[in-house]
Short mmCIF file of C-alpha atoms and ligand atoms in Angstrom, two decimals:
data_model
loop_
_atom_site.label_atom_id
_atom_site.label_comp_id
_atom_site.label_asym_id
_atom_site.label_seq_id
_atom_site.Cartn_x
_atom_site.Cartn_y
_atom_site.Cartn_z
CA UNK A 142 108.33 -49.44 -34.05
CA UNK A 143 108.40 -51.52 -37.21
CA UNK A 144 107.81 -49.09 -40.03
CA UNK A 145 106.44 -51.89 -42.25
CA UNK A 146 103.50 -52.22 -39.89
CA UNK A 147 102.58 -48.55 -39.49
CA UNK A 148 99.40 -47.15 -40.96
CA UNK A 149 98.27 -43.54 -41.08
CA UNK A 150 95.87 -44.11 -38.17
CA UNK A 151 98.72 -45.59 -36.16
CA UNK A 152 101.01 -42.68 -36.83
CA UNK A 153 98.25 -40.48 -35.44
CA UNK A 154 97.76 -42.67 -32.37
CA UNK A 155 101.51 -42.59 -31.61
CA UNK A 156 101.51 -38.82 -31.84
CA UNK A 157 98.29 -38.30 -29.88
CA UNK A 158 99.31 -40.66 -27.11
CA UNK A 159 102.80 -39.09 -26.98
CA UNK A 160 104.34 -42.51 -27.59
CA UNK A 161 106.50 -41.16 -30.38
CA UNK A 162 107.33 -37.75 -31.80
CA UNK A 163 107.06 -36.94 -35.48
CA UNK A 164 110.85 -36.67 -35.59
CA UNK A 165 111.19 -40.15 -34.17
CA UNK A 166 108.74 -41.57 -36.64
CA UNK A 167 110.52 -39.78 -39.43
CA UNK A 168 113.89 -41.08 -38.18
CA UNK A 169 112.61 -44.67 -38.07
CA UNK A 170 111.75 -44.40 -41.72
CA UNK A 171 115.06 -42.77 -42.62
CA UNK A 172 116.78 -45.73 -40.80
CA UNK A 173 114.66 -48.19 -42.77
CA UNK A 174 115.75 -46.34 -45.98
CA UNK A 175 119.40 -46.61 -44.92
CA UNK A 176 118.91 -50.34 -44.37
CA UNK A 177 116.73 -51.39 -47.34
CA UNK A 178 117.59 -48.82 -50.07
CA UNK A 179 121.07 -50.08 -50.85
CA UNK A 180 119.66 -53.53 -51.91
CA UNK A 181 116.32 -52.39 -53.40
CA UNK A 182 117.47 -49.06 -54.89
CA UNK A 183 113.84 -47.77 -54.64
CA UNK A 184 114.92 -44.17 -54.20
CA UNK A 185 116.94 -41.93 -56.43
CA UNK A 186 117.61 -39.15 -53.94
CA UNK A 187 116.33 -37.73 -50.70
CA UNK A 188 116.41 -34.59 -48.58
CA UNK A 189 116.49 -35.98 -45.10
CA UNK A 190 117.11 -32.68 -43.45
CA UNK A 191 113.96 -31.22 -45.11
CA UNK A 192 111.89 -34.21 -43.96
CA UNK A 193 113.22 -33.90 -40.39
CA UNK A 194 112.43 -30.19 -40.41
CA UNK A 195 108.80 -30.90 -41.57
CA UNK A 196 108.58 -33.36 -38.72
CA UNK A 197 110.01 -30.95 -36.19
CA UNK A 198 107.30 -28.47 -37.28
CA UNK A 199 104.62 -31.04 -36.42
CA UNK A 200 106.24 -31.56 -33.03
CA UNK A 201 106.20 -27.85 -32.42
CA UNK A 202 102.41 -27.81 -33.11
CA UNK A 203 101.96 -30.69 -30.70
CA UNK A 204 103.98 -28.93 -28.00
CA UNK A 205 101.87 -25.83 -28.43
CA UNK A 206 98.66 -27.84 -28.11
CA UNK A 207 97.61 -26.88 -31.64
CA UNK A 208 95.26 -29.16 -33.60
CA UNK A 209 97.28 -31.38 -36.03
CA UNK A 210 96.50 -31.53 -39.80
CA UNK A 211 95.05 -34.83 -41.09
CA UNK A 212 98.34 -36.46 -42.32
CA UNK A 213 100.57 -34.99 -39.56
CA UNK A 214 103.90 -36.72 -39.53
CA UNK A 215 103.05 -39.30 -42.25
CA UNK A 216 106.28 -40.15 -44.18
CA UNK A 217 105.75 -40.41 -47.95
CA UNK A 218 107.83 -41.23 -50.92
CA UNK A 219 107.19 -39.34 -54.14
CA UNK A 220 107.77 -40.53 -57.73
CA UNK A 221 110.52 -38.51 -59.27
CA UNK A 222 108.36 -37.10 -61.96
CA UNK A 223 106.35 -34.98 -59.40
CA UNK A 224 107.83 -31.66 -58.44
CA UNK A 225 108.86 -30.84 -54.94
CA UNK A 226 110.14 -27.24 -54.83
CA UNK A 227 113.94 -27.09 -54.37
CA UNK A 228 114.43 -30.84 -54.90
CA UNK A 229 115.63 -32.55 -58.03
CA UNK A 230 113.04 -33.97 -60.34
CA UNK A 231 114.86 -36.30 -62.71
CA UNK A 232 112.06 -38.39 -64.22
CA UNK A 233 114.55 -41.19 -64.17
CA UNK A 234 116.39 -39.49 -67.12
CA UNK A 235 119.86 -38.16 -67.75
CA UNK A 236 118.36 -35.26 -69.54
CA UNK A 237 116.87 -34.00 -66.15
CA UNK A 238 119.68 -35.39 -63.92
CA UNK A 239 120.45 -31.99 -62.48
CA UNK A 240 117.09 -30.33 -62.87
CA UNK A 241 115.64 -28.83 -59.72
CA UNK A 242 111.91 -28.18 -59.49
CA UNK A 243 110.97 -24.58 -59.09
CA UNK A 244 107.64 -25.07 -57.51
CA UNK A 245 105.53 -27.67 -55.66
CA UNK A 246 103.09 -29.79 -57.69
CA UNK A 247 99.53 -29.21 -56.52
CA UNK A 248 99.50 -32.67 -54.94
CA UNK A 249 102.65 -31.79 -53.04
CA UNK A 250 101.32 -28.49 -51.82
CA UNK A 251 98.17 -30.29 -50.58
CA UNK A 252 100.06 -33.05 -48.82
CA UNK A 253 102.44 -30.44 -47.27
CA UNK A 254 99.42 -28.51 -45.94
CA UNK A 255 98.05 -31.81 -44.60
CA UNK A 256 101.23 -32.31 -42.58
CA UNK A 257 102.96 -35.16 -44.35
CA UNK A 258 106.75 -35.53 -44.74
CA UNK A 259 108.64 -36.28 -47.98
CA UNK A 260 111.36 -38.77 -47.17
CA UNK A 261 112.55 -39.57 -50.65
CA UNK A 262 112.07 -39.37 -54.50
CA UNK A 263 111.36 -42.70 -56.03
CA UNK A 264 113.05 -44.39 -58.94
CA UNK A 265 111.00 -44.93 -62.10
CA UNK A 266 111.23 -45.96 -65.72
CA UNK A 267 112.56 -43.01 -67.67
CA UNK A 268 109.70 -40.50 -68.15
CA UNK A 269 107.36 -43.29 -66.89
CA UNK A 270 107.87 -45.37 -70.04
CA UNK A 271 108.06 -48.98 -68.97
CA UNK A 272 106.69 -51.72 -66.78
CA UNK A 273 109.72 -52.84 -64.75
CA UNK A 274 111.71 -49.76 -63.66
CA UNK A 275 114.60 -51.21 -65.67
CA UNK A 276 114.32 -48.23 -68.07
CA UNK A 277 115.53 -45.89 -65.40
CA UNK A 278 118.64 -44.15 -66.72
CA UNK A 279 120.36 -44.58 -63.34
CA UNK A 280 119.70 -48.16 -62.11
CA UNK A 281 116.92 -50.71 -61.92
CA UNK A 282 114.93 -51.11 -58.69
CA UNK A 283 114.59 -54.55 -57.22
CA UNK A 284 111.46 -56.18 -55.72
CA UNK A 285 111.80 -56.09 -51.93
CA UNK A 286 110.09 -59.55 -51.72
CA UNK A 287 112.69 -61.17 -54.02
CA UNK A 288 115.67 -59.14 -55.17
CA UNK A 289 116.17 -60.90 -58.45
CA UNK A 290 112.71 -59.79 -59.57
CA UNK A 291 111.47 -56.52 -60.90
CA UNK A 292 109.10 -54.38 -58.76
CA UNK A 293 107.03 -53.53 -61.82
CA UNK A 294 106.83 -50.04 -63.30
CA UNK A 295 106.92 -47.37 -64.06
CA UNK A 296 106.28 -46.45 -60.37
CA UNK A 297 108.47 -49.30 -59.19
CA UNK A 298 110.45 -47.26 -56.73
CA UNK A 299 107.29 -45.96 -55.07
CA UNK A 300 105.77 -49.46 -54.73
CA UNK A 301 109.04 -51.02 -53.52
CA UNK A 302 109.49 -48.28 -50.94
CA UNK A 303 106.02 -48.75 -49.51
CA UNK A 304 106.46 -52.59 -49.44
CA UNK A 305 109.86 -52.29 -47.72
CA UNK A 306 108.61 -49.86 -44.99
CA UNK A 307 110.54 -46.84 -46.18
CA UNK A 308 107.43 -44.82 -46.11
CA UNK A 309 103.79 -45.33 -45.03
CA UNK A 310 102.59 -44.39 -48.50
CA UNK A 311 103.73 -43.03 -51.83
CA UNK A 312 102.63 -41.15 -54.88
CA UNK A 313 103.02 -42.63 -58.36
CA UNK A 314 101.62 -41.73 -61.75
CA UNK A 315 99.61 -43.98 -64.04
CA UNK A 316 99.38 -43.52 -67.80
CA UNK A 317 98.76 -47.19 -68.66
CA UNK A 318 99.05 -49.03 -65.41
CA UNK A 319 102.15 -47.51 -63.74
CA UNK A 320 100.54 -47.36 -60.24
CA UNK A 321 98.53 -50.57 -60.35
CA UNK A 322 100.98 -52.99 -61.87
CA UNK A 323 103.94 -52.13 -59.52
CA UNK A 324 101.47 -52.21 -56.60
CA UNK A 325 100.51 -55.74 -57.74
CA UNK A 326 104.13 -56.84 -58.10
CA UNK A 327 105.09 -55.49 -54.64
CA UNK A 328 102.02 -56.62 -52.76
CA UNK A 329 100.57 -53.18 -51.90
CA UNK A 330 97.46 -51.20 -52.77
CA UNK A 331 97.59 -48.80 -55.78
CA UNK A 332 94.82 -46.43 -57.00
CA UNK A 333 94.59 -44.82 -60.37
CA UNK A 334 91.90 -42.14 -59.97
CA UNK A 335 89.43 -41.08 -62.68
CA UNK A 336 90.99 -38.80 -65.25
CA UNK A 337 90.46 -35.31 -63.84
CA UNK A 338 90.07 -36.39 -60.21
CA UNK A 339 93.64 -35.28 -59.27
CA UNK A 340 95.48 -32.24 -60.54
CA UNK A 341 98.36 -32.97 -62.89
CA UNK A 342 99.97 -29.57 -62.19
CA UNK A 343 103.69 -30.18 -61.44
CA UNK A 344 103.61 -33.77 -62.88
CA UNK A 345 106.04 -33.98 -65.79
CA UNK A 346 103.75 -34.92 -68.70
CA UNK A 347 104.02 -38.25 -70.49
CA UNK A 348 100.55 -38.78 -72.15
CA UNK A 349 98.50 -35.80 -71.15
CA UNK A 350 95.14 -37.39 -71.95
CA UNK A 351 96.04 -40.57 -69.98
CA UNK A 352 98.19 -39.46 -66.96
CA UNK A 353 96.86 -39.39 -63.40
CA UNK A 354 98.63 -39.16 -60.11
CA UNK A 355 97.49 -41.60 -57.43
CA UNK A 356 98.45 -43.14 -54.07
CA UNK A 357 100.17 -46.45 -53.11
CA UNK A 358 99.76 -47.74 -49.54
CA UNK A 359 99.77 -50.86 -47.44
CA UNK A 360 96.06 -50.65 -46.68
CA UNK A 361 93.04 -49.52 -48.67
CA UNK A 362 92.12 -47.11 -45.87
CA UNK A 363 95.50 -45.42 -46.09
CA UNK A 364 95.03 -45.16 -49.93
CA UNK A 365 91.60 -43.61 -49.28
CA UNK A 366 93.11 -41.05 -46.90
CA UNK A 367 95.85 -40.11 -49.36
CA UNK A 368 93.50 -39.86 -52.24
CA UNK A 369 91.14 -37.59 -50.21
CA UNK A 370 94.13 -35.32 -49.50
CA UNK A 371 95.23 -34.86 -53.13
CA UNK A 372 91.92 -34.94 -55.02
CA UNK A 373 89.86 -32.01 -56.19
CA UNK A 374 89.62 -29.06 -58.47
CA UNK A 375 92.74 -27.02 -59.18
CA UNK A 376 92.73 -23.83 -61.17
CA UNK A 377 96.26 -24.66 -62.38
CA UNK A 378 94.92 -27.73 -64.31
CA UNK A 379 92.02 -27.07 -66.55
CA UNK A 380 91.34 -30.78 -66.88
CA UNK A 381 90.78 -31.21 -63.16
CA UNK A 382 87.14 -31.83 -62.35
CA UNK A 383 84.95 -29.49 -60.36
CA UNK A 384 83.07 -32.38 -58.76
CA UNK A 385 83.11 -32.33 -54.96
CA UNK A 386 85.51 -34.81 -53.34
CA UNK A 387 83.62 -37.47 -51.33
CA UNK A 388 84.78 -38.57 -47.87
CA UNK A 389 86.61 -41.74 -49.07
CA UNK A 390 87.41 -42.96 -45.56
CA UNK A 391 83.75 -42.87 -44.52
CA UNK A 392 82.76 -44.53 -47.80
CA UNK A 393 84.84 -47.67 -47.21
CA UNK A 394 82.78 -48.68 -44.22
CA UNK A 395 79.62 -49.05 -46.29
CA UNK A 396 78.34 -52.66 -46.93
CA UNK A 397 79.29 -54.46 -50.13
CA UNK A 398 76.58 -57.11 -50.20
CA UNK A 399 74.74 -57.11 -53.56
CA UNK A 400 77.46 -55.37 -55.51
CA UNK A 401 77.74 -56.73 -59.07
CA UNK A 402 81.25 -57.65 -60.16
CA UNK A 403 81.72 -57.92 -63.89
CA UNK A 404 84.08 -60.49 -65.34
CA UNK A 405 85.05 -59.62 -68.96
CA UNK A 406 84.65 -62.63 -71.21
CA UNK A 407 87.70 -61.52 -73.25
CA UNK A 408 89.98 -61.23 -70.24
CA UNK A 409 89.79 -64.74 -68.78
CA UNK A 410 91.27 -66.43 -71.79
CA UNK A 411 94.58 -68.08 -72.54
CA UNK A 412 97.71 -66.11 -71.80
CA UNK A 413 97.27 -65.71 -68.04
CA UNK A 414 99.87 -67.51 -65.87
CA UNK A 415 98.32 -70.52 -64.03
CA UNK A 416 99.37 -69.23 -60.63
CA UNK A 417 97.76 -65.87 -61.40
CA UNK A 418 94.50 -67.62 -62.47
CA UNK A 419 94.44 -69.68 -59.32
CA UNK A 420 94.87 -66.72 -56.96
CA UNK A 421 92.29 -64.55 -58.87
CA UNK A 422 89.74 -67.42 -58.88
CA UNK A 423 90.25 -67.66 -55.09
CA UNK A 424 89.83 -63.85 -54.90
CA UNK A 425 86.61 -63.94 -56.91
CA UNK A 426 85.25 -66.68 -54.51
CA UNK A 427 86.02 -64.33 -51.67
CA UNK A 428 84.04 -61.58 -53.35
CA UNK A 429 81.11 -64.01 -53.61
CA UNK A 430 81.41 -64.90 -49.94
CA UNK A 431 81.13 -61.13 -49.25
CA UNK A 432 77.80 -61.21 -50.97
CA UNK A 433 78.84 -59.91 -54.45
CA UNK A 434 77.19 -61.22 -57.53
CA UNK A 435 79.59 -62.24 -60.36
CA UNK A 436 78.24 -61.35 -63.79
CA UNK A 437 79.76 -61.89 -67.21
CA UNK A 438 80.39 -58.68 -69.22
CA UNK A 439 81.69 -58.02 -72.70
CA UNK A 440 84.61 -55.84 -73.72
CA UNK A 441 84.65 -56.65 -77.43
CA UNK A 442 87.44 -54.26 -78.49
CA UNK A 443 90.02 -55.61 -76.02
CA UNK A 444 92.13 -57.04 -78.80
CA UNK A 445 92.83 -53.60 -80.11
CA UNK A 446 93.70 -52.06 -76.79
CA UNK A 447 97.48 -52.48 -76.69
CA UNK A 448 97.87 -51.08 -80.25
CA UNK A 449 95.52 -48.20 -79.57
CA UNK A 450 97.19 -47.27 -76.28
CA UNK A 451 100.70 -47.37 -77.67
CA UNK A 452 99.80 -45.18 -80.67
CA UNK A 453 98.05 -42.57 -78.51
CA UNK A 454 100.71 -42.63 -75.69
CA UNK A 455 103.64 -42.43 -78.07
CA UNK A 456 102.03 -39.58 -80.05
CA UNK A 457 101.45 -37.60 -76.92
CA UNK A 458 104.89 -38.39 -75.55
CA UNK A 459 106.62 -37.23 -78.68
CA UNK A 460 104.86 -33.85 -78.39
CA UNK A 461 105.41 -33.50 -74.61
CA UNK A 462 109.07 -34.43 -74.78
CA UNK A 463 109.91 -31.89 -77.54
CA UNK A 464 110.48 -29.30 -74.75
CA UNK A 465 113.65 -31.04 -73.65
CA UNK A 466 115.98 -29.51 -76.16
CA UNK A 467 118.92 -28.21 -74.14
CA UNK A 468 117.53 -24.69 -74.02
CA UNK A 469 115.26 -24.49 -71.01
CA UNK A 470 115.74 -27.55 -68.83
CA UNK A 471 118.47 -29.85 -67.68
CA UNK A 472 121.26 -31.20 -69.88
CA UNK A 473 122.86 -29.22 -72.70
CA UNK A 474 125.39 -30.63 -75.11
CA UNK A 475 126.83 -27.97 -77.40
CA UNK A 476 127.62 -30.22 -80.30
CA UNK A 477 129.42 -28.75 -83.25
CA UNK A 478 128.33 -25.26 -82.37
CA UNK A 479 125.07 -24.95 -84.31
CA UNK A 480 121.61 -24.72 -82.80
CA UNK A 481 120.31 -27.93 -84.48
CA UNK A 482 123.54 -29.59 -83.49
CA UNK A 483 122.87 -28.69 -79.88
CA UNK A 484 119.33 -30.01 -80.04
CA UNK A 485 120.41 -33.25 -81.66
CA UNK A 486 123.34 -33.94 -79.41
CA UNK A 487 121.51 -32.98 -76.21
CA UNK A 488 118.63 -35.33 -77.04
CA UNK A 489 120.94 -38.06 -78.18
CA UNK A 490 122.97 -37.98 -75.03
CA UNK A 491 119.95 -37.22 -72.72
CA UNK A 492 117.33 -39.80 -73.70
CA UNK A 493 117.56 -43.52 -73.30
CA UNK A 494 116.59 -46.16 -75.91
CA UNK A 495 112.96 -46.68 -74.87
CA UNK A 496 112.30 -42.94 -74.81
CA UNK A 497 113.90 -42.48 -78.26
CA UNK A 498 111.88 -45.41 -79.64
CA UNK A 499 108.68 -43.69 -78.49
CA UNK A 500 109.59 -40.29 -79.77
CA UNK A 501 110.42 -41.73 -83.19
CA UNK A 502 107.21 -43.83 -83.38
CA UNK A 503 105.04 -41.05 -81.97
CA UNK A 504 106.39 -38.55 -84.46
CA UNK A 505 105.73 -41.07 -87.20
CA UNK A 506 102.07 -41.69 -86.31
CA UNK A 507 101.45 -37.92 -86.15
CA UNK A 508 103.19 -37.09 -89.46
CA UNK A 509 100.92 -36.08 -92.33
CA UNK A 510 100.34 -39.04 -94.60
CA UNK A 511 100.23 -41.43 -91.63
CA UNK A 512 98.08 -39.38 -89.22
CA UNK A 513 94.74 -40.73 -90.55
CA UNK A 514 96.02 -44.38 -90.72
CA UNK A 515 97.38 -44.45 -87.16
CA UNK A 516 96.63 -41.56 -84.80
CA UNK A 517 93.09 -40.78 -86.02
CA UNK A 518 92.23 -44.46 -86.21
CA UNK A 519 93.59 -44.99 -82.68
CA UNK A 520 91.39 -42.16 -81.45
CA UNK A 521 88.33 -43.76 -82.95
CA UNK A 522 89.24 -47.15 -81.36
CA UNK A 523 89.67 -45.32 -78.06
CA UNK A 524 86.08 -44.14 -78.29
CA UNK A 525 84.92 -47.71 -78.90
CA UNK A 526 86.90 -48.98 -75.87
CA UNK A 527 85.32 -46.22 -73.79
CA UNK A 528 81.87 -47.29 -74.97
CA UNK A 529 82.60 -50.92 -74.16
CA UNK A 530 83.25 -49.88 -70.56
CA UNK A 531 80.11 -47.74 -70.39
CA UNK A 532 78.02 -50.71 -71.48
CA UNK A 533 79.79 -53.18 -69.18
CA UNK A 534 79.55 -50.84 -66.21
CA UNK A 535 75.81 -50.39 -66.83
CA UNK A 536 75.53 -54.15 -66.00
CA UNK A 537 78.07 -54.23 -63.22
CA UNK A 538 79.24 -51.93 -60.37
CA UNK A 539 82.87 -52.87 -60.91
CA UNK A 540 84.96 -55.03 -63.33
CA UNK A 541 87.44 -57.47 -61.89
CA UNK A 542 90.61 -58.94 -63.55
CA UNK A 543 94.16 -59.79 -62.69
CA UNK A 544 96.21 -56.54 -62.60
CA UNK A 545 98.94 -58.31 -64.64
CA UNK A 546 98.77 -61.52 -66.63
CA UNK A 547 102.00 -62.74 -64.93
CA UNK A 548 103.59 -62.59 -61.45
CA UNK A 549 106.69 -60.41 -61.14
CA UNK A 550 109.32 -61.47 -63.65
CA UNK A 551 113.07 -61.63 -63.27
CA UNK A 552 115.32 -58.65 -63.95
CA UNK A 553 116.45 -58.82 -67.57
CA UNK A 554 113.78 -61.31 -68.52
CA UNK A 555 111.85 -58.90 -70.82
CA UNK A 556 114.05 -55.87 -71.05
CA UNK A 557 115.43 -56.80 -74.47
CA UNK A 558 111.94 -57.46 -75.85
CA UNK A 559 109.86 -54.24 -75.87
CA UNK A 560 106.86 -55.99 -77.41
CA UNK A 561 106.68 -58.62 -74.61
CA UNK A 562 106.82 -55.74 -72.13
CA UNK A 563 104.01 -53.80 -73.86
CA UNK A 564 101.78 -56.94 -73.96
CA UNK A 565 101.96 -57.36 -70.24
CA UNK A 566 100.00 -54.07 -69.87
CA UNK A 567 96.79 -55.59 -71.42
CA UNK A 568 94.62 -55.39 -68.24
CA UNK A 569 95.64 -51.91 -67.12
CA UNK A 570 95.87 -49.62 -70.22
CA UNK A 571 92.19 -49.70 -71.06
CA UNK A 572 91.25 -47.76 -67.86
CA UNK A 573 93.50 -44.89 -69.00
CA UNK A 574 92.01 -44.96 -72.48
CA UNK A 575 88.46 -44.85 -70.98
CA UNK A 576 89.43 -42.41 -68.21
CA UNK A 577 87.85 -44.64 -65.52
CA UNK A 578 89.36 -45.36 -62.03
CA UNK A 579 91.11 -48.53 -61.07
CA UNK A 580 92.61 -50.14 -57.95
CA UNK A 581 95.06 -52.99 -57.50
CA UNK A 582 94.63 -55.05 -54.32
CA UNK A 583 97.00 -57.70 -52.89
CA UNK A 584 95.48 -61.05 -53.66
CA UNK A 585 97.79 -63.65 -52.26
CA UNK A 586 101.13 -64.98 -53.34
CA UNK A 587 102.65 -67.52 -55.79
CA UNK A 588 104.14 -70.70 -54.36
CA UNK A 589 107.53 -68.96 -54.30
CA UNK A 590 106.14 -65.96 -52.37
CA UNK A 591 105.71 -63.41 -55.17
CA UNK A 592 102.67 -61.07 -54.82
CA UNK A 593 99.65 -61.26 -57.11
CA UNK A 594 97.25 -58.34 -57.55
CA UNK A 595 93.49 -58.21 -58.23
CA UNK A 596 92.37 -55.23 -60.23
CA UNK A 597 88.91 -53.57 -59.85
CA UNK A 598 87.82 -50.92 -62.38
CA UNK A 599 84.89 -48.62 -61.76
CA UNK A 600 82.61 -45.97 -63.18
CA UNK A 601 83.85 -42.41 -63.78
CA UNK A 602 84.37 -40.68 -60.35
CA UNK A 603 83.20 -43.82 -58.47
CA UNK A 604 86.41 -44.40 -56.53
CA UNK A 605 84.23 -44.93 -53.46
CA UNK A 606 82.88 -48.29 -54.65
CA UNK A 607 86.48 -49.48 -55.53
CA UNK A 608 87.78 -48.48 -52.14
CA UNK A 609 84.82 -49.91 -50.30
CA UNK A 610 84.99 -53.27 -51.99
CA UNK A 611 88.79 -53.20 -51.70
CA UNK A 612 88.55 -52.59 -47.96
CA UNK A 613 86.13 -55.48 -47.40
CA UNK A 614 88.24 -57.72 -49.66
CA UNK A 615 91.54 -57.09 -47.81
CA UNK A 616 89.97 -57.73 -44.47
CA UNK A 617 88.18 -60.92 -45.61
CA UNK A 618 91.37 -62.24 -47.24
CA UNK A 619 93.76 -61.08 -44.52
CA UNK A 620 95.80 -59.31 -47.20
CA UNK A 621 96.48 -55.94 -45.45
CA UNK A 622 100.00 -55.29 -44.18
CA UNK A 623 100.92 -58.81 -45.33
N1 LIG B 162 103.79 -49.66 -69.12
C1 LIG B 162 103.10 -48.68 -69.83
C2 LIG B 162 103.98 -47.91 -70.71
O1 LIG B 162 105.12 -48.28 -70.77
C3 LIG B 162 102.40 -47.72 -68.84
C4 LIG B 162 103.37 -46.74 -68.22
C5 LIG B 162 102.65 -45.82 -67.27
O2 LIG B 162 101.52 -45.99 -66.88
N2 LIG B 162 103.39 -44.66 -67.05
O3 LIG B 162 103.62 -46.97 -71.33
#
């Protein structure tokens, strides 16, 4: 059994035919982790015994002839900002290095009930702030396709783990591209659901109006299965939508002929690496061959998107991260013995540079005297960006673009230049500002073998069309499990 080639359907076949037990499948992934994790460093920590016990439970059900739940025995890796009861949840930060989650996130409770196994917690940029996983307080993760390159971020550990075969799928979180961009860099599928589609209960908040949890997988069908398992209303998250969850797996089989694919005039300009342009053009041809119609659309406020996102995201981050003060969670440094000294020293020792930069800038844009000029202005621009998408998606069923303007870059190449790192998020951040869903699909490789991703964005709650077109695309291009 080569774990890199397993899909959720194949796990089920192995179990149903008695060709492998859930414990054997779990062990094969633990072996893959033992082999690949030392070089990729995709995982921060794991509880192998707990995963094997979950697997043993599935095997007991099988022995007793009981029906198996839909994701029985499927090994998953979980980003380390999503709570699994009794396991550490570090968010890639020193301040939470020894923090243990007290409860399961709703997505975890749902996956647990569906029979899946949690084989490891994935490395990430500290508090999900970054695009390369180099902002992890512990160590950077490396791209399994080329170890000198970054896996993307902030869910870089999740994407690298799926690409390397350490798990069949993974969960990440996406505030401005953190599922889609690492999926693109690691050659896997990544879905950012519509805001409100998936409960955020138990996800450590970064930008609460932008954050969504979503799946990473090696095929679109697997991503559809995982999304179906985690989506839906949750009384613990008031922003989760009451809309019924469609059958995503059934939806992917529907024909794609006649779908309109919008190409934003503003996106296909200078600034995209030539190899990315070439692969994306070939991908768009493939969509045409599938019977899609390419239409030009306008997203006139694109040039303000990066500034708008970073003002909103940093403002929300500065509020959300105020809870880490040495009193309730994680690290405490006593300082010179005063309360404010303890706050200051705990936060100084606990947070890394990027997190501090964002807390400072976020506090600045929210402070009276600057609020109107920055935060309020950004909220207005956000509305304009949302309206751009509403108009564009009235003319097209989906919008296509590269996921990232560049292929994966080398470790260290951008880490000293935060602005260069922020600019690389141009194609992904707008979906979070508008609240719409997005998917990144493998779309071939550069001449040196580095993965390139095609992004599709869709209408609110229309994940079905993204998955359906993605499924047809990966089959036509031969991109699945590649
Ligand atoms: N790269 C973006 C940022 O640094 C997005 C991160 C994310 O989606 N969590 O904010």
